[in-house]
Short mmCIF file of N, CA and C in Angstrom, two decimals:
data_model
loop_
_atom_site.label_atom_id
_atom_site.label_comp_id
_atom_site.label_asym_id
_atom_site.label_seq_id
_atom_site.Cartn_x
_atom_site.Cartn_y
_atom_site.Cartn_z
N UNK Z 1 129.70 62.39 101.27
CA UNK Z 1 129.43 63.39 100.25
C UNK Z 1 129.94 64.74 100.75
N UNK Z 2 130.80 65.13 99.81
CA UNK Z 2 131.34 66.61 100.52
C UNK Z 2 130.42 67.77 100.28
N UNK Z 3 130.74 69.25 100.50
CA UNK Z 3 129.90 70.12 99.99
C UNK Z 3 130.44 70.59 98.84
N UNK Z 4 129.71 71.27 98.35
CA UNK Z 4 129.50 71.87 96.38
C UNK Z 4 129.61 73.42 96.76
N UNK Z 5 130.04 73.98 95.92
CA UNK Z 5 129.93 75.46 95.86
C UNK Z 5 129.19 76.04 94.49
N UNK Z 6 128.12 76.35 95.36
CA UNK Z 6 126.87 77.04 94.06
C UNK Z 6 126.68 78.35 94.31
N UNK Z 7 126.02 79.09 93.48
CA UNK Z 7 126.00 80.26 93.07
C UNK Z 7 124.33 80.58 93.49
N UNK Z 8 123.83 81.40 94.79
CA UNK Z 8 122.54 82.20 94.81
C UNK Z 8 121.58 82.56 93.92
N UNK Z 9 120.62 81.60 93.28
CA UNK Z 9 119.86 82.60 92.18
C UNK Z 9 119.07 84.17 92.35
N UNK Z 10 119.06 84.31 93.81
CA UNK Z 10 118.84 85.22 93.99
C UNK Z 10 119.75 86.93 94.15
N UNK Z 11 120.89 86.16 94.85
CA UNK Z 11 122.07 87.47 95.30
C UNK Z 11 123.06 87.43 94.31
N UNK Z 12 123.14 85.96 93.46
CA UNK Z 12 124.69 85.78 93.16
C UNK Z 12 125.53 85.74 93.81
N UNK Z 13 125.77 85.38 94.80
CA UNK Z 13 126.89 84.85 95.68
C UNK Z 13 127.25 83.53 95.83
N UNK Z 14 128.25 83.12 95.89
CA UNK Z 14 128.45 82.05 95.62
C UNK Z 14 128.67 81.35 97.32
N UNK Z 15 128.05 80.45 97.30
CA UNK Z 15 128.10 79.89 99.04
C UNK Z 15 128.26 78.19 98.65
N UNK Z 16 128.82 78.01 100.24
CA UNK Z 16 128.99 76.11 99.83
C UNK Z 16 127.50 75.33 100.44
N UNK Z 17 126.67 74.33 99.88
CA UNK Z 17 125.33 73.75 100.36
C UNK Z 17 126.37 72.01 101.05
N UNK Z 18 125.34 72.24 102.34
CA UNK Z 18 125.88 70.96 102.90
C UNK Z 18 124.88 70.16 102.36
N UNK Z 19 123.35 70.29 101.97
CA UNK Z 19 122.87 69.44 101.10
C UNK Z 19 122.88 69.23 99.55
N UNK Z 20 122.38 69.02 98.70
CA UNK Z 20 122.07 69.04 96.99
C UNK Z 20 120.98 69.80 97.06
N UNK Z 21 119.90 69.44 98.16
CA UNK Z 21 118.75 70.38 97.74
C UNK Z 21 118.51 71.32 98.27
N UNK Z 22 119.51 72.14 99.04
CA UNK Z 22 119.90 73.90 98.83
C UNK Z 22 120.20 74.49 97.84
N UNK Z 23 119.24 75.23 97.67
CA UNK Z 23 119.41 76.33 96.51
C UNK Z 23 119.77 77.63 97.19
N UNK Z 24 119.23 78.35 98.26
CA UNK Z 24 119.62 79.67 98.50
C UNK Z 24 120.94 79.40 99.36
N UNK Z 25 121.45 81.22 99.59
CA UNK Z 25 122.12 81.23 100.51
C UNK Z 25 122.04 81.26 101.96
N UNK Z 26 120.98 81.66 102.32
CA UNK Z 26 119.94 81.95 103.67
C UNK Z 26 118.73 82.18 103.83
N UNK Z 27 118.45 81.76 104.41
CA UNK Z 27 116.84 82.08 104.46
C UNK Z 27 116.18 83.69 103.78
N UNK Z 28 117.09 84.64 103.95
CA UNK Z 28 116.08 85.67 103.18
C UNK Z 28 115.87 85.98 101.78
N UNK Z 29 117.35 85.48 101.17
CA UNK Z 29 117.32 84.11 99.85
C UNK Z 29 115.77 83.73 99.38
N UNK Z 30 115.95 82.89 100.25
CA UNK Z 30 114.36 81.79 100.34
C UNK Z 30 113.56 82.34 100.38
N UNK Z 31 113.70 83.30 101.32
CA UNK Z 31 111.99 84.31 101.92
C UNK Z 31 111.57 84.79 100.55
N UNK Z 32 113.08 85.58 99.77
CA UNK Z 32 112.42 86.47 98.38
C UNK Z 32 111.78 85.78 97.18
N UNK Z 33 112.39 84.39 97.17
CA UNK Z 33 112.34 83.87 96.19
C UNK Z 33 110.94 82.95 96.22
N UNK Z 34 110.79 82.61 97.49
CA UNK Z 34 109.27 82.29 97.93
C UNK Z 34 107.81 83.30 97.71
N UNK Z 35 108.51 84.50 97.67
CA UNK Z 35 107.46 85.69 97.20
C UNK Z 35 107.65 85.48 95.30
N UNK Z 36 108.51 85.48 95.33
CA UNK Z 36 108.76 86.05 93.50
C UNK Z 36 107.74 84.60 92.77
N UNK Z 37 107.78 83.30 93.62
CA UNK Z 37 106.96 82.04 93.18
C UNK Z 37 105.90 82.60 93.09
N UNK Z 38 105.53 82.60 94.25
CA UNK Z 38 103.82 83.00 94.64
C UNK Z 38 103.62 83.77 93.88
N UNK Z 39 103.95 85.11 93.53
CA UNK Z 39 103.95 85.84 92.17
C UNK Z 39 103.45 85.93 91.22
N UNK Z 40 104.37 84.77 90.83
CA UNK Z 40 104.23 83.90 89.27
C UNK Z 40 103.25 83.57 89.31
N UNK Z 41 102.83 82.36 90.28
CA UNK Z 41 101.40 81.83 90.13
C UNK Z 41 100.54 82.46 90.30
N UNK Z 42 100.11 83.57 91.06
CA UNK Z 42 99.25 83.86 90.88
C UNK Z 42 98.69 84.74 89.30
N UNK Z 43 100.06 85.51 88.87
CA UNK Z 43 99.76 85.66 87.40
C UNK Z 43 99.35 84.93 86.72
N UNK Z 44 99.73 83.85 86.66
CA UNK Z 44 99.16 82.45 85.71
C UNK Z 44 97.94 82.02 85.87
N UNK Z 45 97.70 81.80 87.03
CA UNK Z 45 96.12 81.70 87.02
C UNK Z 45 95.58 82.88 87.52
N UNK Z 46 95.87 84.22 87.52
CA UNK Z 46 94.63 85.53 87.24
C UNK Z 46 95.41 86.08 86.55
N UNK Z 47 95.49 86.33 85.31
CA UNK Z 47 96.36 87.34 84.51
C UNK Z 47 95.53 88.87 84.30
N UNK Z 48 96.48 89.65 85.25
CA UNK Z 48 96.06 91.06 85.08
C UNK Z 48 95.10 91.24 86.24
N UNK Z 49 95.24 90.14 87.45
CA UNK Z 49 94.36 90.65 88.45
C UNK Z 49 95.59 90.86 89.82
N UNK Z 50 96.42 90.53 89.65
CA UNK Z 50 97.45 91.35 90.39
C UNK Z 50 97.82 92.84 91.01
N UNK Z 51 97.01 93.80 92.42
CA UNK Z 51 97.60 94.61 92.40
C UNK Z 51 95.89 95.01 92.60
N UNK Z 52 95.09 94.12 92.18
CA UNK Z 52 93.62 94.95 91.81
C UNK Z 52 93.15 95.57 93.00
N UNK Z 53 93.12 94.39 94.36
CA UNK Z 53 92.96 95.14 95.56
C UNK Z 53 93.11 96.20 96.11
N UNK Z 54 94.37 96.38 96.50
CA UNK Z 54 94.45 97.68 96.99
C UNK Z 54 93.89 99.10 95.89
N UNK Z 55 94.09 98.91 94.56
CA UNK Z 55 93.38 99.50 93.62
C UNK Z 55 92.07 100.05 93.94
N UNK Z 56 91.16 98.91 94.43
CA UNK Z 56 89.72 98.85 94.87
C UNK Z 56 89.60 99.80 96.03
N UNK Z 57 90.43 99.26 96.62
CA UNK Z 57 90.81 99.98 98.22
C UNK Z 57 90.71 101.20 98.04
N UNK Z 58 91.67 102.34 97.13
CA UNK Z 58 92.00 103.05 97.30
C UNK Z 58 90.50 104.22 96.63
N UNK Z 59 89.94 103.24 95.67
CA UNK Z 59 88.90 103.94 95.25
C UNK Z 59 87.57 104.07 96.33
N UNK Z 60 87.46 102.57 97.33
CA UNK Z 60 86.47 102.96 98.07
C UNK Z 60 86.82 103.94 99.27
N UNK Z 61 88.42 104.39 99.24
CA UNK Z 61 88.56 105.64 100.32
C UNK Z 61 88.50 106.73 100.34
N UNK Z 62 88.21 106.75 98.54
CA UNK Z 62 87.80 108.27 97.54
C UNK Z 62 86.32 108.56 97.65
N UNK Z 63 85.64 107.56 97.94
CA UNK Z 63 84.09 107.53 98.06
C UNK Z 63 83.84 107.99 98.83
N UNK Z 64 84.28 107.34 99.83
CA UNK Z 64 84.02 107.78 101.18
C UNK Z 64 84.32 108.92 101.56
N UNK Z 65 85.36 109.62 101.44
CA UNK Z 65 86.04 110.93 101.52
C UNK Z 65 84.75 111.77 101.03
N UNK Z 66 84.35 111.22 99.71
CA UNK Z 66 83.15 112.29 99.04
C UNK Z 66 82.20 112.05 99.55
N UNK Z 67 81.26 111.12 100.10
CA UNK Z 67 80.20 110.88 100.59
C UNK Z 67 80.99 110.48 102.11
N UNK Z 68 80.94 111.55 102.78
CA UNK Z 68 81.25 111.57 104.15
C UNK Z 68 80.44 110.43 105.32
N UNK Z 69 80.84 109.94 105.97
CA UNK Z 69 79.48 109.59 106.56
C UNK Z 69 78.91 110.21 107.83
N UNK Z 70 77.65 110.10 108.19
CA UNK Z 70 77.47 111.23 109.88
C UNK Z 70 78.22 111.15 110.91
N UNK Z 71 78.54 109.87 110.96
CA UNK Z 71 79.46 109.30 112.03
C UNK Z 71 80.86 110.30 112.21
N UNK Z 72 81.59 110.38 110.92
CA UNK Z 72 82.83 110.62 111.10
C UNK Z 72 82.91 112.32 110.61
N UNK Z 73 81.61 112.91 110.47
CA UNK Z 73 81.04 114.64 110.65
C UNK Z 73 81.16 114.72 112.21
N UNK Z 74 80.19 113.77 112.94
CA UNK Z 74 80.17 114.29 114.53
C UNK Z 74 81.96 114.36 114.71
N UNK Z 75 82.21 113.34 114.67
CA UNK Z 75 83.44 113.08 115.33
C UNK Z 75 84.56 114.42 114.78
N UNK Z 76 84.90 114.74 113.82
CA UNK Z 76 85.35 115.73 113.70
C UNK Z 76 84.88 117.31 114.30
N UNK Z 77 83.71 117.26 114.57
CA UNK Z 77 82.46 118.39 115.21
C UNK Z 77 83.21 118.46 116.90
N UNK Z 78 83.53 117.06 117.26
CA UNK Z 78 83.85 117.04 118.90
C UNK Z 78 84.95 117.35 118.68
N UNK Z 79 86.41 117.18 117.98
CA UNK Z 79 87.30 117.62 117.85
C UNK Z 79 87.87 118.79 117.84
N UNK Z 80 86.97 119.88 116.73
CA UNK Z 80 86.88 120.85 116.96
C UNK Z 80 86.56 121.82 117.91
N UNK Z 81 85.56 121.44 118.57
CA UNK Z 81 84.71 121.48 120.30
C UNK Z 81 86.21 121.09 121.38
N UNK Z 82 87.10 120.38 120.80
CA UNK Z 82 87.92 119.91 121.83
C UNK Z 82 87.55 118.97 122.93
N UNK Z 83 86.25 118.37 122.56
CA UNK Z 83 85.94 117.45 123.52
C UNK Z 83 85.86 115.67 122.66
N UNK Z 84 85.64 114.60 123.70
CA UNK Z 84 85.97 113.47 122.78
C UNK Z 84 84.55 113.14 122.29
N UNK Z 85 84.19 112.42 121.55
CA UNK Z 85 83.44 112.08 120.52
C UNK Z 85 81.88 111.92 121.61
N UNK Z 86 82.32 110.99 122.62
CA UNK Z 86 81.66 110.39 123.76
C UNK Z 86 80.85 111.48 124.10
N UNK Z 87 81.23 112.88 125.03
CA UNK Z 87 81.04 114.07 125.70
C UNK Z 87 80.70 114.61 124.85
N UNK Z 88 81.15 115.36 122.77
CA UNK Z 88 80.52 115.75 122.40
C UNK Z 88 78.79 115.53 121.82
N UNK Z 89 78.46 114.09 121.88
CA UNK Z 89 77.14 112.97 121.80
C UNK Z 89 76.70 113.28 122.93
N UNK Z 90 76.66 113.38 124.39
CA UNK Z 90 76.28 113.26 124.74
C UNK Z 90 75.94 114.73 125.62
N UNK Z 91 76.73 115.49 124.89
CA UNK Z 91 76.29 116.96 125.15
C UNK Z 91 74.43 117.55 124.02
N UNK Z 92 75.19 117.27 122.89
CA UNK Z 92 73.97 117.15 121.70
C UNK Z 92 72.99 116.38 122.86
N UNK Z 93 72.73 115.56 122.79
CA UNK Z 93 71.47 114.87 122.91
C UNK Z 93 71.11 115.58 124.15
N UNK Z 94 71.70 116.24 125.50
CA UNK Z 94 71.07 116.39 126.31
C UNK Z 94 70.39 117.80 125.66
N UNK Z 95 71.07 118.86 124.57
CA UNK Z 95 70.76 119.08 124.37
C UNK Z 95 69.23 119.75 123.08
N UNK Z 96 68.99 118.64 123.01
CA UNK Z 96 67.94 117.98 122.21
C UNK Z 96 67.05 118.00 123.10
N UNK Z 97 67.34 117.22 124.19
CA UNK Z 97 66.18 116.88 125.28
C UNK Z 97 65.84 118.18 125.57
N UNK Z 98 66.52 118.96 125.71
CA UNK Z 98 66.18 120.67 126.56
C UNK Z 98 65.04 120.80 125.59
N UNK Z 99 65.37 121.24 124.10
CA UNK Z 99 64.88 122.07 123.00
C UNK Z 99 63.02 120.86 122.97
N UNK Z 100 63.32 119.24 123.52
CA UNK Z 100 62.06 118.97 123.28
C UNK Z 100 60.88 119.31 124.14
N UNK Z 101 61.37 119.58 125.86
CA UNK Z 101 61.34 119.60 126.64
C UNK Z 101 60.10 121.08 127.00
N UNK Z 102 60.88 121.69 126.28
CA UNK Z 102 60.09 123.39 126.10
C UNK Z 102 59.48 123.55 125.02
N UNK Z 103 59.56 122.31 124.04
CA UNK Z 103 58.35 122.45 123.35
C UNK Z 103 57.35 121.77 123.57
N UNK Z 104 57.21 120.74 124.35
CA UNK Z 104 56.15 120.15 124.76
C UNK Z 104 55.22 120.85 126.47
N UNK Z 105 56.50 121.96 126.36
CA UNK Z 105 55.58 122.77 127.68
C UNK Z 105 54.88 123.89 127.11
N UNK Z 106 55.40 124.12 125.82
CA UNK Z 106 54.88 125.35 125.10
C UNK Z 106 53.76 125.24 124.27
N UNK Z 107 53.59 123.13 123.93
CA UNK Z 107 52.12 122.78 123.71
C UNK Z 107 51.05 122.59 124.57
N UNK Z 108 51.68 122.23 126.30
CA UNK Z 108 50.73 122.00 127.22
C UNK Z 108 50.06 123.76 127.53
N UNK Z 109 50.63 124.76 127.66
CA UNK Z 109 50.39 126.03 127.91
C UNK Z 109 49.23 126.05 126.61
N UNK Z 110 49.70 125.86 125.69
CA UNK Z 110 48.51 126.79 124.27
C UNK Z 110 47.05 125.54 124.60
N UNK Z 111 47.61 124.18 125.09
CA UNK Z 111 46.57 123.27 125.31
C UNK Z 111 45.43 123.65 126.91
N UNK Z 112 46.15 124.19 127.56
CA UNK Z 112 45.83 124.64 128.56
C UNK Z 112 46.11 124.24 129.92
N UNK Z 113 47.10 123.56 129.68
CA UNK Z 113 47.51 122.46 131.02
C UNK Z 113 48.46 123.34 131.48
N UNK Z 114 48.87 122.94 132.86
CA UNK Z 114 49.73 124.08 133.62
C UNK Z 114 51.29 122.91 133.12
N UNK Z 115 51.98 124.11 133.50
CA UNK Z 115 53.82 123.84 133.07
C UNK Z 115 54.63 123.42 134.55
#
């Protein structure tokens, strides 16, 4: 069986197939035309749900943007500070401990206990 000279449904180019059941010209041929399938089907069985994802996506990154969360307040807080997220946490909290520290000496004093 010799080879045939067929025509790319994808590029239009015309190339010779050493089999019958080559259709592309090369694999990236194939690669596109393997996407453009998958495609199809999935239109056919979800019509109009194509595309919805990232859609979704993009709205839950609008949310978030508006309803900030604490997490990613500190973290911009240490940035600004110029220190990393780690060092600015753990600056806060020691200083927390200070501020509890002198108030529980400032209840033992009014209680009457020595400091």
């Amino acid at each position: 069986m010799g080879k045939s000279k067929v025509i790319c449904p994808i590029c239009n180019k015309e190339f010779e197939r050493a089999t019958a059941k080559k259709k592309y010209c090369g694999p990236e041929c194939q690669r596109l035309a393997n996407i453009k399938h998958t495609r199809e089907k999935q239109k056919m069985r979800n019509p109009g749900k194509i595309g919805r994802p990232v859609k979704k996506m993009e709205k839950a990154v609008k949310r978030m943007s508006r309803h900030e969360s604490e997490l990613v307040k500190v973290a911009r807080e240490a940035k600004q500070a110029g220190m990393t997220y780690g060092k600015y946490v753990g600056l806060m909290w020691q200083q927390e401990q200070k501020k509890e520290r002198k108030k529980n000496e400032q209840r033992d004093v009014k209680q009457g206990k020595r400091a």
